[in-house]
CSV table of N, CA and C in Angstrom, one decimal:
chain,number,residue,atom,x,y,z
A,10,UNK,N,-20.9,-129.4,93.0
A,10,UNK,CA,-21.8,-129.3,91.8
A,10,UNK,C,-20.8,-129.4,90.6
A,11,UNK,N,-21.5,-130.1,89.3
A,11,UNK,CA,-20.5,-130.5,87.9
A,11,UNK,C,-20.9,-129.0,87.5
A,12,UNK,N,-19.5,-128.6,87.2
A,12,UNK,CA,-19.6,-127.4,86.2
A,12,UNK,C,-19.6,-127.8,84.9
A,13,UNK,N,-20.4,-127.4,83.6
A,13,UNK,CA,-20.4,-127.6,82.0
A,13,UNK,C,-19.5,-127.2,81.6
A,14,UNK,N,-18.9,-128.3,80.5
A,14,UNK,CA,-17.6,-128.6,80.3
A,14,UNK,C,-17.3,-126.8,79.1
A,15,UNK,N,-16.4,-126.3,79.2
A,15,UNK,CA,-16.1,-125.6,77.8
A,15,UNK,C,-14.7,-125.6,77.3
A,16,UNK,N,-14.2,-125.2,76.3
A,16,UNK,CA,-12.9,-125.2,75.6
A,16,UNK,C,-11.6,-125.0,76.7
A,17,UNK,N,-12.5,-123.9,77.7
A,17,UNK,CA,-11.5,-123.4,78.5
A,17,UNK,C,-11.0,-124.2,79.7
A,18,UNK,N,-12.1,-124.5,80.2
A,18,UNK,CA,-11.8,-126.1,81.1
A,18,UNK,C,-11.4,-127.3,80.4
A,19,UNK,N,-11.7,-128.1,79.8
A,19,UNK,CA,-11.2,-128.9,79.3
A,19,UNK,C,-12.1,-130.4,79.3
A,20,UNK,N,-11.4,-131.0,78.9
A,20,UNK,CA,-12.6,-132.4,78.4
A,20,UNK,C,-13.5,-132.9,79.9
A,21,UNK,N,-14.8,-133.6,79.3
A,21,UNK,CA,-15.5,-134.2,80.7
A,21,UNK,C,-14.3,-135.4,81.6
A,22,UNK,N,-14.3,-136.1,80.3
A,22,UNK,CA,-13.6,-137.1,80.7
A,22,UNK,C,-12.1,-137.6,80.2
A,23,UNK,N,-11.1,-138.4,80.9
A,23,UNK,CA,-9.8,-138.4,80.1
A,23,UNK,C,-9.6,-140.3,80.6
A,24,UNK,N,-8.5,-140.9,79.6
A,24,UNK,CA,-8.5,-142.0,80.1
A,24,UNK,C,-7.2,-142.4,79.0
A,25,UNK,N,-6.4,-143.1,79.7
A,25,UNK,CA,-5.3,-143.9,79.4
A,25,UNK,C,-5.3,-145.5,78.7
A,26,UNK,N,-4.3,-145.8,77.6
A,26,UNK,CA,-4.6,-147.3,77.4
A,26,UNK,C,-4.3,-148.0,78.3
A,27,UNK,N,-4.2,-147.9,79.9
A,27,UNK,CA,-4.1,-148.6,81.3
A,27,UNK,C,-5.2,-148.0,81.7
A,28,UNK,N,-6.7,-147.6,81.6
A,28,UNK,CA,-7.6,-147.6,82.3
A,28,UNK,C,-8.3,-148.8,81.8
A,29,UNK,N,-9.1,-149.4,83.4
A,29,UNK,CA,-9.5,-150.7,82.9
A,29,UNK,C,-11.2,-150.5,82.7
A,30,UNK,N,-11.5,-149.7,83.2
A,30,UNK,CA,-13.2,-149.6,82.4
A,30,UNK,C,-13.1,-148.5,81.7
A,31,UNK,N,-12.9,-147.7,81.1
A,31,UNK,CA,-13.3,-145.9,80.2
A,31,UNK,C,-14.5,-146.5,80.0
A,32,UNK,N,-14.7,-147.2,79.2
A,32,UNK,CA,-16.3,-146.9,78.6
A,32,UNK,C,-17.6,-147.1,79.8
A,33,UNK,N,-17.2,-148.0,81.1
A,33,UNK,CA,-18.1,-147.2,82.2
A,33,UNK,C,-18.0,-146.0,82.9
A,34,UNK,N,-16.9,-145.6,83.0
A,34,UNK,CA,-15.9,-144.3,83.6
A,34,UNK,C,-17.1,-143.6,82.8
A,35,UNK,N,-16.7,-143.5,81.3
A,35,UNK,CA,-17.3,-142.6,80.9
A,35,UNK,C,-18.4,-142.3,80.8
A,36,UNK,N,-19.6,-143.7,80.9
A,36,UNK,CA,-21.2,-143.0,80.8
A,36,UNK,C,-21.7,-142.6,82.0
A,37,UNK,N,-20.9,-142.6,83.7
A,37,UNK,CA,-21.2,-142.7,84.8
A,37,UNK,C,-21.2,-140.6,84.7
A,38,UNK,N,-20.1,-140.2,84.6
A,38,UNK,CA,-19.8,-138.9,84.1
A,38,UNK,C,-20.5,-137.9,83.0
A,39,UNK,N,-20.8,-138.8,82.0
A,39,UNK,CA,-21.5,-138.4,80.8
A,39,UNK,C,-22.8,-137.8,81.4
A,40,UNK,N,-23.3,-139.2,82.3
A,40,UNK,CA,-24.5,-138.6,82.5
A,40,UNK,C,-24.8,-137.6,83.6
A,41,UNK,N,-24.0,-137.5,84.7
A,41,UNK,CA,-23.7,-136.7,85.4
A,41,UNK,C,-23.7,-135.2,84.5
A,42,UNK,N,-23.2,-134.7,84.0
A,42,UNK,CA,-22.9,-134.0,83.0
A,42,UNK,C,-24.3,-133.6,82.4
A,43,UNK,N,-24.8,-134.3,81.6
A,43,UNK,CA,-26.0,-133.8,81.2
A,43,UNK,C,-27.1,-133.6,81.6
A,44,UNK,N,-27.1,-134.3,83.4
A,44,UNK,CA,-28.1,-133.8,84.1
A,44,UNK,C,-28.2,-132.6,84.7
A,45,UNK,N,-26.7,-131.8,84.6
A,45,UNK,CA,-26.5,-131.1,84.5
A,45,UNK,C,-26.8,-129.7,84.0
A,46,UNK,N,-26.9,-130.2,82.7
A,46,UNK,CA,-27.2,-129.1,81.8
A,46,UNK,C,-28.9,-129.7,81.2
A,47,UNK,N,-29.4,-130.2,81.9
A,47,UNK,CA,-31.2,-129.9,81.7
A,47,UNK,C,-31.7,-130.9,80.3
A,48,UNK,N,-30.6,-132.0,80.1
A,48,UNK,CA,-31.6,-132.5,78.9
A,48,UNK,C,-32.4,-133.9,79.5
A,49,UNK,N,-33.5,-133.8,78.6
A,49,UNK,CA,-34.3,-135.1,79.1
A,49,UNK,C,-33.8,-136.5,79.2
A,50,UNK,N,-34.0,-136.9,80.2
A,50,UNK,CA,-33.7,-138.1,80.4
A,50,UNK,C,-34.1,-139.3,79.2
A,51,UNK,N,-34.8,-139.1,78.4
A,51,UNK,CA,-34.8,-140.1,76.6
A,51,UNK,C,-33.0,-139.8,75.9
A,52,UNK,N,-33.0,-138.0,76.3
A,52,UNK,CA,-31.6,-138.0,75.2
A,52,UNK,C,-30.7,-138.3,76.2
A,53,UNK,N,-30.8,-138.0,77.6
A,53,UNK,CA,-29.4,-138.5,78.1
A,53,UNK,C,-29.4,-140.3,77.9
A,54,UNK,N,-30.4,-140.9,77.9
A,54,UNK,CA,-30.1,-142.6,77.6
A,54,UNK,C,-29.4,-142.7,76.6
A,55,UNK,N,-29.9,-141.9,75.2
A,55,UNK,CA,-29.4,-142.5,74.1
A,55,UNK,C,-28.2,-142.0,73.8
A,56,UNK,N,-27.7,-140.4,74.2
A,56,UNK,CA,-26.4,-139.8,74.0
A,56,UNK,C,-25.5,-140.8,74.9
A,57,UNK,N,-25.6,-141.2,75.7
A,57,UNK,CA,-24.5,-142.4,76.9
A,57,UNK,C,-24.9,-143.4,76.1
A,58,UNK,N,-26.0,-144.2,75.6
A,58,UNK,CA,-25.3,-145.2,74.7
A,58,UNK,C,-24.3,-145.2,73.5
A,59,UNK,N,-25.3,-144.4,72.7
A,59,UNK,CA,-24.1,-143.6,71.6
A,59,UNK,C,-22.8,-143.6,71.5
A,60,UNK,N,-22.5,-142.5,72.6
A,60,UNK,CA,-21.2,-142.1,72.8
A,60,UNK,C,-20.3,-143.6,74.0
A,61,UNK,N,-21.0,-144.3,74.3
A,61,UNK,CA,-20.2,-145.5,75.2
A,61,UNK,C,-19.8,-146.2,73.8
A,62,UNK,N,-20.6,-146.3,72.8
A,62,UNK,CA,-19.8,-147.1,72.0
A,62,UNK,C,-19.2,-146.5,70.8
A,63,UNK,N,-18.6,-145.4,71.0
A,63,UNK,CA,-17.4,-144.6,70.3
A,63,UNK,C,-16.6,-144.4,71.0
A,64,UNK,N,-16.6,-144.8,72.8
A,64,UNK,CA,-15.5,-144.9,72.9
A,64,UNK,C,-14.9,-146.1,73.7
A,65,UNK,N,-16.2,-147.2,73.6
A,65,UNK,CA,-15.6,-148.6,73.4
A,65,UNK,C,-14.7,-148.3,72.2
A,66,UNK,N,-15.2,-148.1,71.0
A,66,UNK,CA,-13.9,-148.4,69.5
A,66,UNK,C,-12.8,-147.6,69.6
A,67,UNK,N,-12.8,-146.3,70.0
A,67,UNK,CA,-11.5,-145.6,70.3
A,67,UNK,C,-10.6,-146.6,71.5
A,68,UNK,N,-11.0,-146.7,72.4
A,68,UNK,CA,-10.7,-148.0,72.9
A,68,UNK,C,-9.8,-149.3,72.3
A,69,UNK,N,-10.9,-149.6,71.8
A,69,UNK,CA,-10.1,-151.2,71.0
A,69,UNK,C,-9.4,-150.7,69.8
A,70,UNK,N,-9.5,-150.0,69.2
A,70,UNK,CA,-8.8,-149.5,68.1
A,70,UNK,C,-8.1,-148.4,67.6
A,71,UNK,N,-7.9,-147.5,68.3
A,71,UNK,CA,-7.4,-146.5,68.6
A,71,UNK,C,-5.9,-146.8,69.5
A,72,UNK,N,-5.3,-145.4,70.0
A,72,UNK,CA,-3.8,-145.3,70.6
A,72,UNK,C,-4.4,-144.1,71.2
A,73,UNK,N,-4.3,-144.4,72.7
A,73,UNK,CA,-4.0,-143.0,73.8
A,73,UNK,C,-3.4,-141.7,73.3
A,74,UNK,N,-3.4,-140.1,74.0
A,74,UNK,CA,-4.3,-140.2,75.4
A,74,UNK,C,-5.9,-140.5,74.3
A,75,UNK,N,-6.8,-140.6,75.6
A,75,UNK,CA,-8.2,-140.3,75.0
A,75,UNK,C,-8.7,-139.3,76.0
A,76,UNK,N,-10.0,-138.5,75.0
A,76,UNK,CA,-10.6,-137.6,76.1
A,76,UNK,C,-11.9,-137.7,75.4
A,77,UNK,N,-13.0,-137.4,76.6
A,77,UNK,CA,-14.3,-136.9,75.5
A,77,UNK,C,-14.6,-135.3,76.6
A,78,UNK,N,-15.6,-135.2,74.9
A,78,UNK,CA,-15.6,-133.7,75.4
A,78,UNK,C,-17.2,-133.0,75.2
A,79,UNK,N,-17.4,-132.2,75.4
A,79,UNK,CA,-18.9,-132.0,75.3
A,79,UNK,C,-18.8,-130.1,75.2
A,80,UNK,N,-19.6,-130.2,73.4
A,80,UNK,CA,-19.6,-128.5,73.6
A,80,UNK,C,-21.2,-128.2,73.1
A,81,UNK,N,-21.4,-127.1,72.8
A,81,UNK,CA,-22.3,-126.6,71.7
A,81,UNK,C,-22.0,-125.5,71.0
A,82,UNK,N,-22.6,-126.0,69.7
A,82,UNK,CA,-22.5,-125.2,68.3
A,82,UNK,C,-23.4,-125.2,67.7
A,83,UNK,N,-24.0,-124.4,67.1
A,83,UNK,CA,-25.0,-124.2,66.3
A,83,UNK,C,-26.1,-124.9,66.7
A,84,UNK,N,-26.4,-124.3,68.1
A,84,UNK,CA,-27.8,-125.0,68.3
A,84,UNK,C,-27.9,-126.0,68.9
A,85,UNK,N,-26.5,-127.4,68.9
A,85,UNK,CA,-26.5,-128.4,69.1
A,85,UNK,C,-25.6,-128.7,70.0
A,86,UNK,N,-25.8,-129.7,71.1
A,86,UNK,CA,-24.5,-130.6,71.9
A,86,UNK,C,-24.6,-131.6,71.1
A,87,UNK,N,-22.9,-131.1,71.1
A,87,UNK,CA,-22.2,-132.3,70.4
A,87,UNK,C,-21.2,-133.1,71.5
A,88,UNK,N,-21.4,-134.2,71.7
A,88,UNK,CA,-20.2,-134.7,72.1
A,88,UNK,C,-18.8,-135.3,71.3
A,89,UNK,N,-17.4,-135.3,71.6
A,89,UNK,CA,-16.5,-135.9,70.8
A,89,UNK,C,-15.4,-136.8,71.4
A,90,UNK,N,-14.9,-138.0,71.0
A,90,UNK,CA,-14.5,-138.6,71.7
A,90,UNK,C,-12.8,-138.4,70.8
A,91,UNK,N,-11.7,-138.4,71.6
A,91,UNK,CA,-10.6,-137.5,70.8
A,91,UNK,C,-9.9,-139.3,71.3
A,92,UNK,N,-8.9,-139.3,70.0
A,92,UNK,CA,-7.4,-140.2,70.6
A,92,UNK,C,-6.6,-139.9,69.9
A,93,UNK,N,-5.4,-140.5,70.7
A,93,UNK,CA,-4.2,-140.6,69.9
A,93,UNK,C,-3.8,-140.8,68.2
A,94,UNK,N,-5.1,-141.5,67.4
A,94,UNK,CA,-4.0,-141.7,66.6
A,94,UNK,C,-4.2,-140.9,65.1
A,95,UNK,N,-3.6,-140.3,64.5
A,95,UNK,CA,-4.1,-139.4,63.0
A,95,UNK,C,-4.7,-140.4,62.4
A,96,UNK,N,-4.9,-141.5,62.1
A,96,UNK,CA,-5.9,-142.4,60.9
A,96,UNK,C,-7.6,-142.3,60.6
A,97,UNK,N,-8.3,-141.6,60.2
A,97,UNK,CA,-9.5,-141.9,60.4
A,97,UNK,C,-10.0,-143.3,59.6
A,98,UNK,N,-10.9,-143.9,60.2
A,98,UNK,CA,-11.5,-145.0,59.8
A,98,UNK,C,-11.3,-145.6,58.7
A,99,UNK,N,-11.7,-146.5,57.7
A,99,UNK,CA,-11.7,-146.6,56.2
A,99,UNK,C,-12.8,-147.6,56.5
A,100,UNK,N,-14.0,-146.6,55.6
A,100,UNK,CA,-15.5,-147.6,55.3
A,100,UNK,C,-15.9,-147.5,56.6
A,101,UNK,N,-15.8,-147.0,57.6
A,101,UNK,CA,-16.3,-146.8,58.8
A,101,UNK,C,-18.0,-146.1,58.7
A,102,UNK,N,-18.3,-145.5,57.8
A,102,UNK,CA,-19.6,-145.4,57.3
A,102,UNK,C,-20.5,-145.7,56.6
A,103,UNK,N,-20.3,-147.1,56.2
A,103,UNK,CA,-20.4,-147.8,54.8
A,103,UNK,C,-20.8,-148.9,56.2
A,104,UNK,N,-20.3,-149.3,57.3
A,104,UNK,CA,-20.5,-150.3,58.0
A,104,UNK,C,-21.4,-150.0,59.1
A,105,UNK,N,-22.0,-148.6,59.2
A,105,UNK,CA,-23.3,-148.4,60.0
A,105,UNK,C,-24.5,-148.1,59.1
A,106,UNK,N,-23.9,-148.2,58.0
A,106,UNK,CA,-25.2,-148.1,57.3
A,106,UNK,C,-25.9,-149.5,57.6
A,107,UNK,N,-27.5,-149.8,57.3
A,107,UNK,CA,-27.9,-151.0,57.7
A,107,UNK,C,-27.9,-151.8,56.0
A,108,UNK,N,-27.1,-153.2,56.0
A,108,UNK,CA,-26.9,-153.7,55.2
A,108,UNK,C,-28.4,-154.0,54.0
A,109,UNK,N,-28.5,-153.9,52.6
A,109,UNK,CA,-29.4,-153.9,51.4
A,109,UNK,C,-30.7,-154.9,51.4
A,110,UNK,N,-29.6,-155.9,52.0
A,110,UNK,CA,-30.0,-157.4,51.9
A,110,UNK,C,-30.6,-157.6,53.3
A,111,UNK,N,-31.9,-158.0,53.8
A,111,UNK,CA,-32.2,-158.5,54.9
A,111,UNK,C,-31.2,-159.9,55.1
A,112,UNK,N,-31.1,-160.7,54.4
A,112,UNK,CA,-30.9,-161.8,54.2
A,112,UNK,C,-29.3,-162.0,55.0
A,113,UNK,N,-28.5,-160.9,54.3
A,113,UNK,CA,-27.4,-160.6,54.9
A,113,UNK,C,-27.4,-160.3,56.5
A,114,UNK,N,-28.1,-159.5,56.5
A,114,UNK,CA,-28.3,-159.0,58.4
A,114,UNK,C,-28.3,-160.4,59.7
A,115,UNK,N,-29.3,-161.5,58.7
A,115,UNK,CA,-29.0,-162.9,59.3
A,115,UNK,C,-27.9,-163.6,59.7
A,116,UNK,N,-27.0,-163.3,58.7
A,116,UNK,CA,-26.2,-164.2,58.3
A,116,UNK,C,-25.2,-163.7,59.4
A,117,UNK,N,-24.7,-162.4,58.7
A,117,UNK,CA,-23.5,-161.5,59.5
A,117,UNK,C,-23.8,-160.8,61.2
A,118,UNK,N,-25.3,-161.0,61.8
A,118,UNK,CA,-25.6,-160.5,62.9
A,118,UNK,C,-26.4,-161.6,63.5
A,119,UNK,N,-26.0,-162.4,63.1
A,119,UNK,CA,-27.0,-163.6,64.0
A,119,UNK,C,-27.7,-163.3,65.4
A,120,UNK,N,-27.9,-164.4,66.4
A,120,UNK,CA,-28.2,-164.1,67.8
A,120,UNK,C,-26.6,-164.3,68.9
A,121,UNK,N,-25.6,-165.0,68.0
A,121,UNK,CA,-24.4,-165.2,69.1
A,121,UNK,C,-23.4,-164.3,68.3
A,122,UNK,N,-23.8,-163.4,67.2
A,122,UNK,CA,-22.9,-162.6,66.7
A,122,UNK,C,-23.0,-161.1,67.9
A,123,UNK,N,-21.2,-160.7,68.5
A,123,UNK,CA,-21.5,-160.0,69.6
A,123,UNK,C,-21.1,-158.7,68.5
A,124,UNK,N,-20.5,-158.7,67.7
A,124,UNK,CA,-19.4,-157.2,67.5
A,124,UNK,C,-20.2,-156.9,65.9
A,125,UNK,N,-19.9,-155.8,66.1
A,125,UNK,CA,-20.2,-155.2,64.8
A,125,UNK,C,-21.3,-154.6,64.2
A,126,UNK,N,-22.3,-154.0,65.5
A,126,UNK,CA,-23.0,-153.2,65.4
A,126,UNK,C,-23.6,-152.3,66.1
A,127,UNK,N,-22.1,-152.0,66.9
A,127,UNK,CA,-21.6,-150.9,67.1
A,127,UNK,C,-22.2,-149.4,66.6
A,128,UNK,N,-21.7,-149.4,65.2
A,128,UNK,CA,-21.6,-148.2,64.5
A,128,UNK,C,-23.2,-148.3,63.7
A,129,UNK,N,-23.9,-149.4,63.8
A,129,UNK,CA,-25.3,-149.3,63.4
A,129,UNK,C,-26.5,-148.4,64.6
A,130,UNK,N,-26.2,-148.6,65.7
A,130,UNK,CA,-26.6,-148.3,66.8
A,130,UNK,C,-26.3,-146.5,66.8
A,131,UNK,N,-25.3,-146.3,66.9
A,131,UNK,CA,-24.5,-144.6,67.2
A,131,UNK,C,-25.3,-144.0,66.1
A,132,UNK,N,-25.2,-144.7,64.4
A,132,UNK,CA,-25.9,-144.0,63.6
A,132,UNK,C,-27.4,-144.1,64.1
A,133,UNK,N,-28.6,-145.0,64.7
A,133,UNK,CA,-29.6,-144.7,64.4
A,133,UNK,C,-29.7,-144.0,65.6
A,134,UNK,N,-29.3,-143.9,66.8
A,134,UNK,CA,-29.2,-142.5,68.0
A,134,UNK,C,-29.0,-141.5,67.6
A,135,UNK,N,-28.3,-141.5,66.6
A,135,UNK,CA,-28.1,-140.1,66.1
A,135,UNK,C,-28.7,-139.4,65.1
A,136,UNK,N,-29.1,-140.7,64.6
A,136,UNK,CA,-30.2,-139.9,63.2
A,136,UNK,C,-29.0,-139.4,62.4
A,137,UNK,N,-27.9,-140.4,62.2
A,137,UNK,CA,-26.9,-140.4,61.0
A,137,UNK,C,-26.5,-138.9,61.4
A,138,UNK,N,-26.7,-138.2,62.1
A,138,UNK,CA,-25.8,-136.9,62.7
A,138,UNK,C,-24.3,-137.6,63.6
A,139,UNK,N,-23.3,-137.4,63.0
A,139,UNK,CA,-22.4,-138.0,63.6
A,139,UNK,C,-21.2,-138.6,62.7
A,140,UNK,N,-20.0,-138.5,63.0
A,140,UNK,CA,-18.7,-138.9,61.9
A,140,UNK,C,-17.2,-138.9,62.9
A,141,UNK,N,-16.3,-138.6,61.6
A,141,UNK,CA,-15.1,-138.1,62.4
A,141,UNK,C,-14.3,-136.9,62.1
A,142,UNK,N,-13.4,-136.2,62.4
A,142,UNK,CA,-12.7,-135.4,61.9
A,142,UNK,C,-11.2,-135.6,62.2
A,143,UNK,N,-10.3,-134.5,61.3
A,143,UNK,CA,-8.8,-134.5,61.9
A,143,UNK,C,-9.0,-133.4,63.1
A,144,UNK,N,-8.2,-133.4,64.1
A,144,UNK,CA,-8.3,-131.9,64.7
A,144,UNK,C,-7.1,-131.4,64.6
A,145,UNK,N,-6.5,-130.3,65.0
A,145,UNK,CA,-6.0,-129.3,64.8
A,145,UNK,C,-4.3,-129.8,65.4
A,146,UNK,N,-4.8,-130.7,66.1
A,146,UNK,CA,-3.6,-131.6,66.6
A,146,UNK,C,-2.8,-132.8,65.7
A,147,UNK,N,-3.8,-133.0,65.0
A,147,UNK,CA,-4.0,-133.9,64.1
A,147,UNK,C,-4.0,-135.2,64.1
A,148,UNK,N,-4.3,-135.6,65.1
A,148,UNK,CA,-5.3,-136.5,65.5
A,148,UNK,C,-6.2,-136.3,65.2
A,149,UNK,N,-7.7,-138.0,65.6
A,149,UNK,CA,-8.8,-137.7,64.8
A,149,UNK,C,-10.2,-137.9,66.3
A,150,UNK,N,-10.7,-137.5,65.9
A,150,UNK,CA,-12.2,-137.1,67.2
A,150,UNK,C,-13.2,-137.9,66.2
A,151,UNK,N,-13.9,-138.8,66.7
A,151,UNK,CA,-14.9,-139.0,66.6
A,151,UNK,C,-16.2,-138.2,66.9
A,152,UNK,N,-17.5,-137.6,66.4
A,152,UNK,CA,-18.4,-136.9,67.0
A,152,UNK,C,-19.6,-137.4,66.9
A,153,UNK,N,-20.5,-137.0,68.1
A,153,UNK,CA,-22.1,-137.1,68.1
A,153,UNK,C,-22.9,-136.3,68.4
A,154,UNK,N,-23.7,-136.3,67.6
A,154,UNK,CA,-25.2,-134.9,68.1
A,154,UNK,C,-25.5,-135.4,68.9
A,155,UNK,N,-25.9,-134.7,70.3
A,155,UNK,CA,-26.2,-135.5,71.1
A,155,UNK,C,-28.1,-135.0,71.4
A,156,UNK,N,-28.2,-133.2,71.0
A,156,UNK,CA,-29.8,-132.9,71.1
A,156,UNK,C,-29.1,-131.8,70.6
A,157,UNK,N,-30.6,-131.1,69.8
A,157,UNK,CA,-30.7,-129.9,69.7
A,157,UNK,C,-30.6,-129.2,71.0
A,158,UNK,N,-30.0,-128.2,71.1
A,158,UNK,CA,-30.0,-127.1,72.4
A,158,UNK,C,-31.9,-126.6,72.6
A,159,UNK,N,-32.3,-126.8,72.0
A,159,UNK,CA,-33.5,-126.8,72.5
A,159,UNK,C,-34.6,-127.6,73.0
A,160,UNK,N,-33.6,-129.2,73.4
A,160,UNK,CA,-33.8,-129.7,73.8
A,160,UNK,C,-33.4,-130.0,75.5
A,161,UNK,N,-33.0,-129.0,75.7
A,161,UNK,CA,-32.8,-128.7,77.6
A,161,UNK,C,-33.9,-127.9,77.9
A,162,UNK,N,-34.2,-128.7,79.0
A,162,UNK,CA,-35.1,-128.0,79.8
A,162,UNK,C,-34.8,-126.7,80.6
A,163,UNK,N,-35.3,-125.7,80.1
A,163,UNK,CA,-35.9,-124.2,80.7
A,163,UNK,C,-36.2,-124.3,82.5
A,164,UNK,N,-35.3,-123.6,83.4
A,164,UNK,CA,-36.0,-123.6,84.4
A,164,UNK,C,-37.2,-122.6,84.8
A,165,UNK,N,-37.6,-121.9,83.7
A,165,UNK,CA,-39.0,-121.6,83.7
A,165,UNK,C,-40.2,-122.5,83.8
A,166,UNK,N,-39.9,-123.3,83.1
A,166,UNK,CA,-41.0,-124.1,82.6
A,166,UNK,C,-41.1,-125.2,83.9
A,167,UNK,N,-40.1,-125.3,84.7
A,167,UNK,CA,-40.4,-126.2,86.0
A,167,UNK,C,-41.4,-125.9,86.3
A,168,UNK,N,-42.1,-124.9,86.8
A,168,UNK,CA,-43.2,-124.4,86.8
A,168,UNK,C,-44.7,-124.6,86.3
A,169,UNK,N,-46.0,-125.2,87.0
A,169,UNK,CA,-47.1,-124.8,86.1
A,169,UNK,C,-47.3,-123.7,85.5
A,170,UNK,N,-47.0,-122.4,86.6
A,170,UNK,CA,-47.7,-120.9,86.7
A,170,UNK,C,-46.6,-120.6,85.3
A,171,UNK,N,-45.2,-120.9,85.0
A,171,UNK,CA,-44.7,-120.5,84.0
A,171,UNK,C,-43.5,-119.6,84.8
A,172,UNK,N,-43.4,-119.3,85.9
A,172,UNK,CA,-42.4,-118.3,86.9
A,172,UNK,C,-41.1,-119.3,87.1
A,173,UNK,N,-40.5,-118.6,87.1
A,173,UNK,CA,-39.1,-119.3,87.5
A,173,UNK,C,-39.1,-119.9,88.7
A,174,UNK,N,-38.4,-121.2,89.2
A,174,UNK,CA,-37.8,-121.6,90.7
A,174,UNK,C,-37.4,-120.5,91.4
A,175,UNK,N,-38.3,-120.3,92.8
A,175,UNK,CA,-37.5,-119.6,93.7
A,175,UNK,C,-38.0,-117.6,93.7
A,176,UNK,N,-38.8,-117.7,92.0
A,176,UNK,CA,-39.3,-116.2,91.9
A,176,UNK,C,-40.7,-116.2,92.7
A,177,UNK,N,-41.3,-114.8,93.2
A,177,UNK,CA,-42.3,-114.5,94.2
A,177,UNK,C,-43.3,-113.9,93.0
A,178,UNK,N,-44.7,-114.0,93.4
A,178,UNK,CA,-45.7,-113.0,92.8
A,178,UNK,C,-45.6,-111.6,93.5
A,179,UNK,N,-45.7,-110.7,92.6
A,179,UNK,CA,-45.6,-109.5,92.8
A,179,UNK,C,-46.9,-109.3,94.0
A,180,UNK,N,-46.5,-108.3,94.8
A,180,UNK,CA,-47.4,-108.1,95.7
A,180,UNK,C,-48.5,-107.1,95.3
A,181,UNK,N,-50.1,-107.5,95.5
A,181,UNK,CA,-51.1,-106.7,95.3
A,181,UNK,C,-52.2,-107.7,94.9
């Protein structure tokens, strides 16, 4: 059985610039993981896409080690995808915004345009919850909400009657 990841155990996932898939590695795991901890299968699709393409770009643009990690705070799982290198982005949020101009969207995202909307996708999964930070290491973590914690299912609620799995009615 997957135990839920905490500070004290250590990241879900880890991966080297000599691993040759991380970004499958990682949503195989990811999702493993969240089936884990009770969220519905809409947020596990969208948090494993999300987070697959932050750490495709930690990936391509980024420097080793890499790890992602999965906690909660304030109500929310967040997942974060950590690398090697101190730089955070520049305009990296300016480029998932969705461009002013429809006109432009044609031009720069055609049908055989493959790259570069990436960070458009992460933002609308996330509902613009999501960025980067330095950590403490000082290196930089990418992050994503991935649900409100109240968005795990209760094993009460398995239940019609409202009783927990596995509890008896009182006898009488």
């Amino acid at each position: 059985m997957i135990s839920p990841p905490t500070a004290a155990r250590g990241p879900v996932y880890r991966w080297t610039d000599h691993t040759i898939n991380p970004t499958g590695e990682a949503r195989v795991t990811l999702r493993r993981v969240l089936k884990y901890l009770g969220l519905p299968d809409d947020v596990i699709s969208d948090g494993i896409l999300a987070v697959s393409e932050l750490v495709a770009n930690a990936d391509e643009h980024a420097c080793g080690p890499y790890e992602v990690r999965l906690r909660s705070a304030a109500g929310r799982h967040i997942c974060e995808i950590h690398d090697g290198d101190p730089l955070l982005p520049v305009d990296l949020y300016g480029a998932a915004l969705p461009p002013a101009d429809a006109a432009m969207v044609e031009v720069e995202s055609g049908p055989l345009t493959e790259r570069g909307r990436g960070l458009h996708i992460v933002n609308e999964l996330a509902r613009g919850k999501w960025g980067y930070h330095v950590t403490d290491r000082g290196t930089k973590a990418a992050w994503v909400v991935l649900a409100e914690a109240s968005a795990t299912r209760k094993p009460e609620a398995a239940r019609p009657d409202g009783r927990a799995e596995g509890s008896r009615r009182p006898p009488g």
